[in-house]
GROMACS .gro file of C-alpha atoms in nm:
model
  352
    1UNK     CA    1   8.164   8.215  14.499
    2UNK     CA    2   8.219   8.481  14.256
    3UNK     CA    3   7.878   8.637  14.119
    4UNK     CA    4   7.751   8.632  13.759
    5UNK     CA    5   7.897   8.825  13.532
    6UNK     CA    6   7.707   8.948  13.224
    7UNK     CA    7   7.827   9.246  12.944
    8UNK     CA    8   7.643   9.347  12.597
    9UNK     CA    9   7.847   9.469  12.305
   10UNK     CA   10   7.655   9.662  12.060
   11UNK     CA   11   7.680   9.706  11.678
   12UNK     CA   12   7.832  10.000  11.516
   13UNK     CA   13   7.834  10.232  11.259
   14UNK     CA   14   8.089  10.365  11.026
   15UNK     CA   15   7.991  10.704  11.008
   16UNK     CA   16   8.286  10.854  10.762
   17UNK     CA   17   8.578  10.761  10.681
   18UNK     CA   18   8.600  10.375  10.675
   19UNK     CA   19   8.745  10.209  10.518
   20UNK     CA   20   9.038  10.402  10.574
   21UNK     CA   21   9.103  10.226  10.946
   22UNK     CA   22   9.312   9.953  10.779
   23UNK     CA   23   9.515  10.185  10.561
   24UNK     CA   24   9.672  10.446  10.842
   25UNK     CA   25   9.381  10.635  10.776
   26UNK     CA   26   9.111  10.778  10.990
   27UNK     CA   27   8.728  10.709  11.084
   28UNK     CA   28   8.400  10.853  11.307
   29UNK     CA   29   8.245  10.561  11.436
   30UNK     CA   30   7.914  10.491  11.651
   31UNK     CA   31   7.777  10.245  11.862
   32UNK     CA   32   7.449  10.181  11.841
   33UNK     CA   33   7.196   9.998  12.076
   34UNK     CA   34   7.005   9.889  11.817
   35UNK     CA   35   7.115   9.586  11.805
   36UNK     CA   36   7.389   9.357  12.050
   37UNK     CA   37   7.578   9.054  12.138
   38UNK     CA   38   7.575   9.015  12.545
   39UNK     CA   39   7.785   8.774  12.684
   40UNK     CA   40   7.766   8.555  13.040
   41UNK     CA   41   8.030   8.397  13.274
   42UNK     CA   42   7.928   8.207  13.556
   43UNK     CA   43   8.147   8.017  13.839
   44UNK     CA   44   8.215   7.658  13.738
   45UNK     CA   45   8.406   7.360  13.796
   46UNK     CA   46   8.533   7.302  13.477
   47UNK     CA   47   8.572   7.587  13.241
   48UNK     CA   48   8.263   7.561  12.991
   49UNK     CA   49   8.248   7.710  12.634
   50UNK     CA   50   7.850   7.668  12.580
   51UNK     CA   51   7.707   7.636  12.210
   52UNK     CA   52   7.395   7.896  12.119
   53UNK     CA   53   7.085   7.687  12.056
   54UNK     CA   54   7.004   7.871  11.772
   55UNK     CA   55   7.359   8.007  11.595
   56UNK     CA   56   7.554   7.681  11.710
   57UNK     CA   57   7.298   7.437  11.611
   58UNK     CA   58   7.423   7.061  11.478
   59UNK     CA   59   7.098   6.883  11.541
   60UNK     CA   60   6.853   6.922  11.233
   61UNK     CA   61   6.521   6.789  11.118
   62UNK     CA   62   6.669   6.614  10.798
   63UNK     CA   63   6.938   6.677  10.514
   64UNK     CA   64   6.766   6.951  10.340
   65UNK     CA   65   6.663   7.165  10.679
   66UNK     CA   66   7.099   7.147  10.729
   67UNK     CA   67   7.129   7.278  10.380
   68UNK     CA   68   6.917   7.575  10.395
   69UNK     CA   69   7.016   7.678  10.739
   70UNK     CA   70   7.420   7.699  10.603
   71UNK     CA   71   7.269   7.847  10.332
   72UNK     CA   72   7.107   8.130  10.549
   73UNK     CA   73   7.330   8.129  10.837
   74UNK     CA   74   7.688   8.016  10.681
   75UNK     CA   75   7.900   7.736  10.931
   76UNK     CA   76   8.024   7.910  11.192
   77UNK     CA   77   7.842   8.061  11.516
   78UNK     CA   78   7.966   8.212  11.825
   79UNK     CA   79   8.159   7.936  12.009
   80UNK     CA   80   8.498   8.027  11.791
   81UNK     CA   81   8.522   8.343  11.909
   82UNK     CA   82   8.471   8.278  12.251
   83UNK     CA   83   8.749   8.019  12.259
   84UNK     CA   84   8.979   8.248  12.041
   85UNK     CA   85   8.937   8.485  12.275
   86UNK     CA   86   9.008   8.306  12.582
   87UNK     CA   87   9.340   8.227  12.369
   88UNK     CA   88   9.497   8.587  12.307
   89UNK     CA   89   9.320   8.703  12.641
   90UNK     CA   90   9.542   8.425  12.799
   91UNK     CA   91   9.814   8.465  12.616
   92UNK     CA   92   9.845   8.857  12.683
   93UNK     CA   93   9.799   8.798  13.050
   94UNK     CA   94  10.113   8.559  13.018
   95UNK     CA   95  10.333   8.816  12.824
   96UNK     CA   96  10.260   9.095  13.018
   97UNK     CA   97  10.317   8.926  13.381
   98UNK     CA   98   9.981   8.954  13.472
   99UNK     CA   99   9.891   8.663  13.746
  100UNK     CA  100   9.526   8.483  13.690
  101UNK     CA  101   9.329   8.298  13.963
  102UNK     CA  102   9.286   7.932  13.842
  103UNK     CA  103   8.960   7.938  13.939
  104UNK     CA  104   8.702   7.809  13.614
  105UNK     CA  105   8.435   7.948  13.450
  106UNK     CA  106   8.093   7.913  13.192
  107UNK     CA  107   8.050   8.096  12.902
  108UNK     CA  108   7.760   8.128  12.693
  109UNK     CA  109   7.632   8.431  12.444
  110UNK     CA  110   7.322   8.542  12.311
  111UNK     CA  111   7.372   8.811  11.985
  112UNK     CA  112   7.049   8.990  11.766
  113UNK     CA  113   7.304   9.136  11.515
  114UNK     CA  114   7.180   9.040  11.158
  115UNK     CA  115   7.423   8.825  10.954
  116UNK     CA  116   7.611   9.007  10.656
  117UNK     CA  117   7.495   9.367  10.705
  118UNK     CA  118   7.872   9.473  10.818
  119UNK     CA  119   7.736   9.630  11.186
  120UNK     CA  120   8.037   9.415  11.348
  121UNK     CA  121   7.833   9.112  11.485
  122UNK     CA  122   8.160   8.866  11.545
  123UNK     CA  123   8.359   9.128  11.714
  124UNK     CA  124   8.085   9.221  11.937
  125UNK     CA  125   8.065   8.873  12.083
  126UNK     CA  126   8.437   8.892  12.129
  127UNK     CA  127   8.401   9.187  12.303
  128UNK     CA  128   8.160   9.137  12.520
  129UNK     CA  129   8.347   8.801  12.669
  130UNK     CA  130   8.656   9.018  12.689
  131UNK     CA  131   8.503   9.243  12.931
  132UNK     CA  132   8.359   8.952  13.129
  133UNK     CA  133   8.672   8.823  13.190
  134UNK     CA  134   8.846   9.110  13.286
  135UNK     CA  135   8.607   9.138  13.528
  136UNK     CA  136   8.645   8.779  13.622
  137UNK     CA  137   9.009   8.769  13.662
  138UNK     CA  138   8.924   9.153  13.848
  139UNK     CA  139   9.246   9.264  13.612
  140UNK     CA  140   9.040   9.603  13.407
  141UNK     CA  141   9.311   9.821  13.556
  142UNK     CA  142   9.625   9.629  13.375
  143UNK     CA  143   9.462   9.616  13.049
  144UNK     CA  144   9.438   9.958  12.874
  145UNK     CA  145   9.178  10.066  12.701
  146UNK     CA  146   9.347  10.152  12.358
  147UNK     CA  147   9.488   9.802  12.410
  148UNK     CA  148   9.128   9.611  12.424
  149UNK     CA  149   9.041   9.656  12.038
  150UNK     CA  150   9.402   9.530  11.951
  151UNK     CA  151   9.283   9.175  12.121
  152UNK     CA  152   8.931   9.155  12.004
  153UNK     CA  153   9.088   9.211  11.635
  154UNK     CA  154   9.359   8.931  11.728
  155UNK     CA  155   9.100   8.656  11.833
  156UNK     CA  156   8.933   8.738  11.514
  157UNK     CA  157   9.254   8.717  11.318
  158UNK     CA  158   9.272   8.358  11.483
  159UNK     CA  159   8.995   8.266  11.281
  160UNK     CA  160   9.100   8.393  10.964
  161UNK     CA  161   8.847   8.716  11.000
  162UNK     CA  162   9.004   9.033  10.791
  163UNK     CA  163   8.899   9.300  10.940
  164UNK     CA  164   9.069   9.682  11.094
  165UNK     CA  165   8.997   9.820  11.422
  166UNK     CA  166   8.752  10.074  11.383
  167UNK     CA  167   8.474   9.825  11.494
  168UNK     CA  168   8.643   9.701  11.789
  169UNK     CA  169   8.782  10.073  11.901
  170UNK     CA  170   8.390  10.153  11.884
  171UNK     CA  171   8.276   9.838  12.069
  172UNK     CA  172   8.503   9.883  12.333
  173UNK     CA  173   8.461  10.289  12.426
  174UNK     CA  174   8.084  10.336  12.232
  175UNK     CA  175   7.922  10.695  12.158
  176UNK     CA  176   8.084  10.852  11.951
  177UNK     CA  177   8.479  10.814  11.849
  178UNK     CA  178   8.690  11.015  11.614
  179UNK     CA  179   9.004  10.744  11.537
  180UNK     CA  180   9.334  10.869  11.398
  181UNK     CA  181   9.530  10.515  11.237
  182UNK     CA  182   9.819  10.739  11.135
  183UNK     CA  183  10.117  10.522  11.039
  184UNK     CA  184  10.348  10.711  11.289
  185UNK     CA  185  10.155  10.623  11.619
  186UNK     CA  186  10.033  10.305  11.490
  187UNK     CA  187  10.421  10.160  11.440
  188UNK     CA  188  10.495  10.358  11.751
  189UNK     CA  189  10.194  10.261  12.010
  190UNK     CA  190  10.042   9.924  11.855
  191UNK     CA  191   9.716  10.132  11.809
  192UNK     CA  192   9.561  10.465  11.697
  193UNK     CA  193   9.450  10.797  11.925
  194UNK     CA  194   9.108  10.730  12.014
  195UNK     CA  195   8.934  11.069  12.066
  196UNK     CA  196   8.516  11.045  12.205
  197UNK     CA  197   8.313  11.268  12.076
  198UNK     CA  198   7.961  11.446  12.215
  199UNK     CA  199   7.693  11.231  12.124
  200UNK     CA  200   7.458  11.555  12.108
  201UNK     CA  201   7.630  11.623  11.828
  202UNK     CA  202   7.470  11.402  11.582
  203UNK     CA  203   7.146  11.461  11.448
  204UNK     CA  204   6.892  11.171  11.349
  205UNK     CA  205   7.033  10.946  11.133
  206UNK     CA  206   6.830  10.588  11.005
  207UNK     CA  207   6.951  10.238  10.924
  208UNK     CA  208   6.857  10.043  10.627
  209UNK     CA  209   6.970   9.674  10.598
  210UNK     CA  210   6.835   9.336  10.411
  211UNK     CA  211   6.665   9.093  10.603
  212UNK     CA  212   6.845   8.803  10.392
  213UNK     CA  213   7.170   8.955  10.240
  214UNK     CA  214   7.316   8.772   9.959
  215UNK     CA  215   7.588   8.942   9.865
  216UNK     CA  216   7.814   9.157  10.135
  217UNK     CA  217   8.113   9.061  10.257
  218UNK     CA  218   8.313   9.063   9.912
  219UNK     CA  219   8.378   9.454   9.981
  220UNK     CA  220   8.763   9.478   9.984
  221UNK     CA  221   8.821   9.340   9.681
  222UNK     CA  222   9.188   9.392   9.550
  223UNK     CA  223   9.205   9.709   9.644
  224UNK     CA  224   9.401   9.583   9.955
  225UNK     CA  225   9.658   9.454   9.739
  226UNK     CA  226   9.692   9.748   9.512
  227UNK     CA  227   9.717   9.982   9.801
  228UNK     CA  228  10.009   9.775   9.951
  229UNK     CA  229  10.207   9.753   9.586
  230UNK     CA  230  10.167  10.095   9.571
  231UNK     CA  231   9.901  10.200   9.350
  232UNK     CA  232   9.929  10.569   9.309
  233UNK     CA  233   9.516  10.584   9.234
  234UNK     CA  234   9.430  10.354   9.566
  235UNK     CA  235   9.639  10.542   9.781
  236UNK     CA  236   9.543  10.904   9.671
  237UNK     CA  237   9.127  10.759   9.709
  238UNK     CA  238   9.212  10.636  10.060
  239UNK     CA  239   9.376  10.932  10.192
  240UNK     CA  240   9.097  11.132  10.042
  241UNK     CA  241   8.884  10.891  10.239
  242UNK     CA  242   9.023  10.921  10.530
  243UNK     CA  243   8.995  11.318  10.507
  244UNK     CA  244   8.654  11.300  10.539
  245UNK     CA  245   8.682  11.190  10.887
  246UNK     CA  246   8.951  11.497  10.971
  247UNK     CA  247   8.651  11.736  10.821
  248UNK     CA  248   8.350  11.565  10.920
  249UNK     CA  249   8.514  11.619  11.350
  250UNK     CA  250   8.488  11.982  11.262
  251UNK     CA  251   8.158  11.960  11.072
  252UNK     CA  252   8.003  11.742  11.360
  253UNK     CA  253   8.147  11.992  11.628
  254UNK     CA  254   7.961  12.289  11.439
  255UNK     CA  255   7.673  12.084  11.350
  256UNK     CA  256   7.673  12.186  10.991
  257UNK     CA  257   7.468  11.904  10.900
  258UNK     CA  258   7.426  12.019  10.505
  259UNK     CA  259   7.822  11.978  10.517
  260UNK     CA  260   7.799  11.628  10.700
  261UNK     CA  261   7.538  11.469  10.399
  262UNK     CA  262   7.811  11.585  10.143
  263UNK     CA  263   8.058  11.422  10.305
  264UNK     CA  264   7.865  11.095  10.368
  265UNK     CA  265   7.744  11.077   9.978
  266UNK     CA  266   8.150  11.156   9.870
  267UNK     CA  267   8.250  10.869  10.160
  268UNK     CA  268   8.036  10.656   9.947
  269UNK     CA  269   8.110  10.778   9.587
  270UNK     CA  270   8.480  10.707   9.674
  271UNK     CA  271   8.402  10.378   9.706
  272UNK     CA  272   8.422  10.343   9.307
  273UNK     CA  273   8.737  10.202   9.352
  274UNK     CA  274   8.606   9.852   9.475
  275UNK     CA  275   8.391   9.843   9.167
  276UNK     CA  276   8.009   9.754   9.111
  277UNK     CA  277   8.094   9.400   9.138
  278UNK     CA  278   8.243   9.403   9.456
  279UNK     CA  279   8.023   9.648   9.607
  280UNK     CA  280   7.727   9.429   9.559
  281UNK     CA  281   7.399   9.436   9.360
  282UNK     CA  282   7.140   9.494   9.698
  283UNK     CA  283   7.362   9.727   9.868
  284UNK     CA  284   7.399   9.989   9.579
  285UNK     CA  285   7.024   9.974   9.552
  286UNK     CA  286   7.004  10.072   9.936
  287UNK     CA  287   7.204  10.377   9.897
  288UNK     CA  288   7.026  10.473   9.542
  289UNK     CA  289   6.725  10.447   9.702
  290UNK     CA  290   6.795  10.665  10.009
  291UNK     CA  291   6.942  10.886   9.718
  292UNK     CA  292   6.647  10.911   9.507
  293UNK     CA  293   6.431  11.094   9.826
  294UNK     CA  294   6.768  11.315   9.886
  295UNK     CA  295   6.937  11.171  10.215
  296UNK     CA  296   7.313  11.106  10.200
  297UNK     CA  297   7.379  10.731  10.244
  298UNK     CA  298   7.669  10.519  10.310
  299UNK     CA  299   7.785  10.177  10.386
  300UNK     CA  300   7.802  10.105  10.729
  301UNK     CA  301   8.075   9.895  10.712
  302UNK     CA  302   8.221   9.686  10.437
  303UNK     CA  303   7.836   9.590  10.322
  304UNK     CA  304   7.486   9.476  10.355
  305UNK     CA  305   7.408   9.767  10.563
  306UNK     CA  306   7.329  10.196  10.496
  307UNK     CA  307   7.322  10.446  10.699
  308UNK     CA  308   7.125  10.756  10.601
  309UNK     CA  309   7.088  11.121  10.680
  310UNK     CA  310   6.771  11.315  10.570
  311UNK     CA  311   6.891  11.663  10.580
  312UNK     CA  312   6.535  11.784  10.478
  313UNK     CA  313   6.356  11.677  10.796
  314UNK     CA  314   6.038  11.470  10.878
  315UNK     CA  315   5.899  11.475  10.516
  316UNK     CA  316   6.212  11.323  10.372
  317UNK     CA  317   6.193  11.042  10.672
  318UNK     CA  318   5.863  10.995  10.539
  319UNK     CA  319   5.970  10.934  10.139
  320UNK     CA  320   6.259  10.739  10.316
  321UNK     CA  321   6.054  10.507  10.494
  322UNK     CA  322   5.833  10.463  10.212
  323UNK     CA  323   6.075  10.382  10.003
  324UNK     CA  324   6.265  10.121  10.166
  325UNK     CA  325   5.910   9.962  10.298
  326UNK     CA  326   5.849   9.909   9.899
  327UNK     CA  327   6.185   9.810   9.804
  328UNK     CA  328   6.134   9.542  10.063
  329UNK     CA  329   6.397   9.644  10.303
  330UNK     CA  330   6.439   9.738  10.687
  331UNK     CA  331   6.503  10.075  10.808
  332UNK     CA  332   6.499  10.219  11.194
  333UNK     CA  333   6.623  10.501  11.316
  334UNK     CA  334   7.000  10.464  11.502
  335UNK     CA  335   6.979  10.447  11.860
  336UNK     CA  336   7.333  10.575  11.993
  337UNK     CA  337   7.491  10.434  12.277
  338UNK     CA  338   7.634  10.644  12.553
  339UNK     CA  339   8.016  10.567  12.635
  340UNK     CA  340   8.028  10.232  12.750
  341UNK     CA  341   8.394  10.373  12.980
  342UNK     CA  342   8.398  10.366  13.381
  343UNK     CA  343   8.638  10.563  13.588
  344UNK     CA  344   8.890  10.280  13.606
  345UNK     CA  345   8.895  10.270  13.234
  346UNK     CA  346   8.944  10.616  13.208
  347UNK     CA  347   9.225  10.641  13.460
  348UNK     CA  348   9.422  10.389  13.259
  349UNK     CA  349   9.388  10.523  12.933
  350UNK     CA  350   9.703  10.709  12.765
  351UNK     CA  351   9.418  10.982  12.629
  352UNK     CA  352   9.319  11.088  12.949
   0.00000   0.00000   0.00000
């Protein structure tokens, strides 16, 4: 009988750059253990695709205790991305000739991500399953690494989920990655060059998110559209975007960290084009208000979440912490993840 198998995927950060991933652009990501999504597989007769008792519930107390949890929690919890990825992991196995035991299996996940604050919460369920069953099916040597994010992303796209694959790259290496989407390698290879990064290199860095976020998620706007018919303004923005990701490598490698809160504050500023609406009343008021003490701030992701550098030291953590304490929002400083990659994922990758 083949032993438990349990893996955690952690949240992430978009550090600069994003969100340039989905436009042949380029990004700094981090994974963060500050909060997770782990994932088990047991040995079973029949394979098993186990609700959460909490994110999966669909027994309630009466009419009005279902209304407020959708209203807090939306429809949808974990068991859709399990099965979707069961789907493309199959699938991919199938295409690329790669025999799986019939054998059957449990799954079941656990996640503390908070809804809405764009730190990646679906994909790292997804991911975390995906490692469990390459373990499973003992196939981590066929699949290579630059390859795993392109799955995760595809069981996501199963379920209608927009999204690029900065998060996933992140989930599936962690630390620290600098990500080049350049059009050329991305038509060529199917993915970008995925290059780790010291985490030493960072210095402290804080999160601030909403307990109940209203309004994230409505990021991208039409500037997805605009970019695509050509837009000469969108297109100029997001390569200027993604430049920030080229210079804040070289920044991060010569820890000029005055540099690095410039380029966080432009990576937000640049994010004009969306427009206030889109952006989101609560999350321009967590980046004014890391503003107002002097950090650089950013979104995280597409929303509901900052990240924040206080260039000025302990004192300016202080005002920081004060600030968002009175504004009535969460802040913690960013535990980073070492690289989540073994020798056998190493030896397989095209970057090695």
């Amino acid at each position: 009988m083949t032993d438990v198998i349990q893996h955690k995927a952690y949240a992430r950060i978009g550090l600069l750059g994003n969100p340039s991933d989905v436009y042949y652009g380029n990004t700094i990501s981090i994974s963060i253990t500050n909060f997770w999504a782990s994932v088990k597989l047991e040995p079973s007769e029949h394979l098993i695709v186990k609700p959460h008792h909490f994110h999966d519930l669909v027994e309630f107390d009466s009419l009005n205790h279902l209304v407020n949890r959708l209203e807090t929690e939306g429809f949808y919890g974990g068991v859709r991305l399990l099965m979707a990825i069961c789907k493309i992991f199959y699938k991919y196995c199938k295409n690329n000739l790669i025999d799986l035991h019939e054998r059957n299996f449990t799954l079941s996940y656990d996640t503390n991500i908070p809804r809405q604050t764009g730190l990646s919460g679906s994909s790292a369920i997804v991911c975390a399953a995906l490692n469990c069953m390459l373990d499973f099916y003992k196939i981590r040597h066929l699949v290579r690494v630059e390859e795993r994010p392109n799955l995760i992303l595809d069981a996501e796209k199963e379920l209608g989920i927009v999204a690029g694959l900065q998060d996933r790259v992140a989930q599936v290496y962690g630390g620290v990655v600098f990500m080049d989407f350049g059009k050329t390698h991305m038509e060529k290879l199917g993915h970008g060059i995925y290059s780790p990064m010291d985490i030493s290199l960072l210095p402290p860095l804080y999160l601030i998110y909403a307990e109940n976020p209203s309004d994230s998620g409505k990021v991208h706007s039409t500037v997805r559209k605009r970019w695509l018919d050509g837009d000469d303004f969108i297109r100029s923005t997001m390569k200027e975007v993604a430049n920030l990701a080229v210079e804040g490598r070289q920044v991060l490698l010569q820890k000029d960290y005055a540099k690095l809160a410039s380029l966080m504050n432009h990576n937000f500023d640049l994010r004009s084009m969306f427009g206030d609406d889109a952006l989101g009343e609560m999350n321009l008021k967590m980046v004014e208000i890391a503003r107002e003490v002097g950090a650089a701030s950013k979104f995280t992701g597409s929303g509901g979440a900052v990240v924040a550098f206080c260039p000025a030291g302990p004192l300016q953590v202080e005002l920081l912490q004060e600030a968002c304490e009175k504004a009535g929002f969460i802040i913690q400083p960013v535990q980073v993840a070492s690289s989540f990659l073994n020798d056998m994922d190493l030896g397989n990758s095209s970057s090695t």
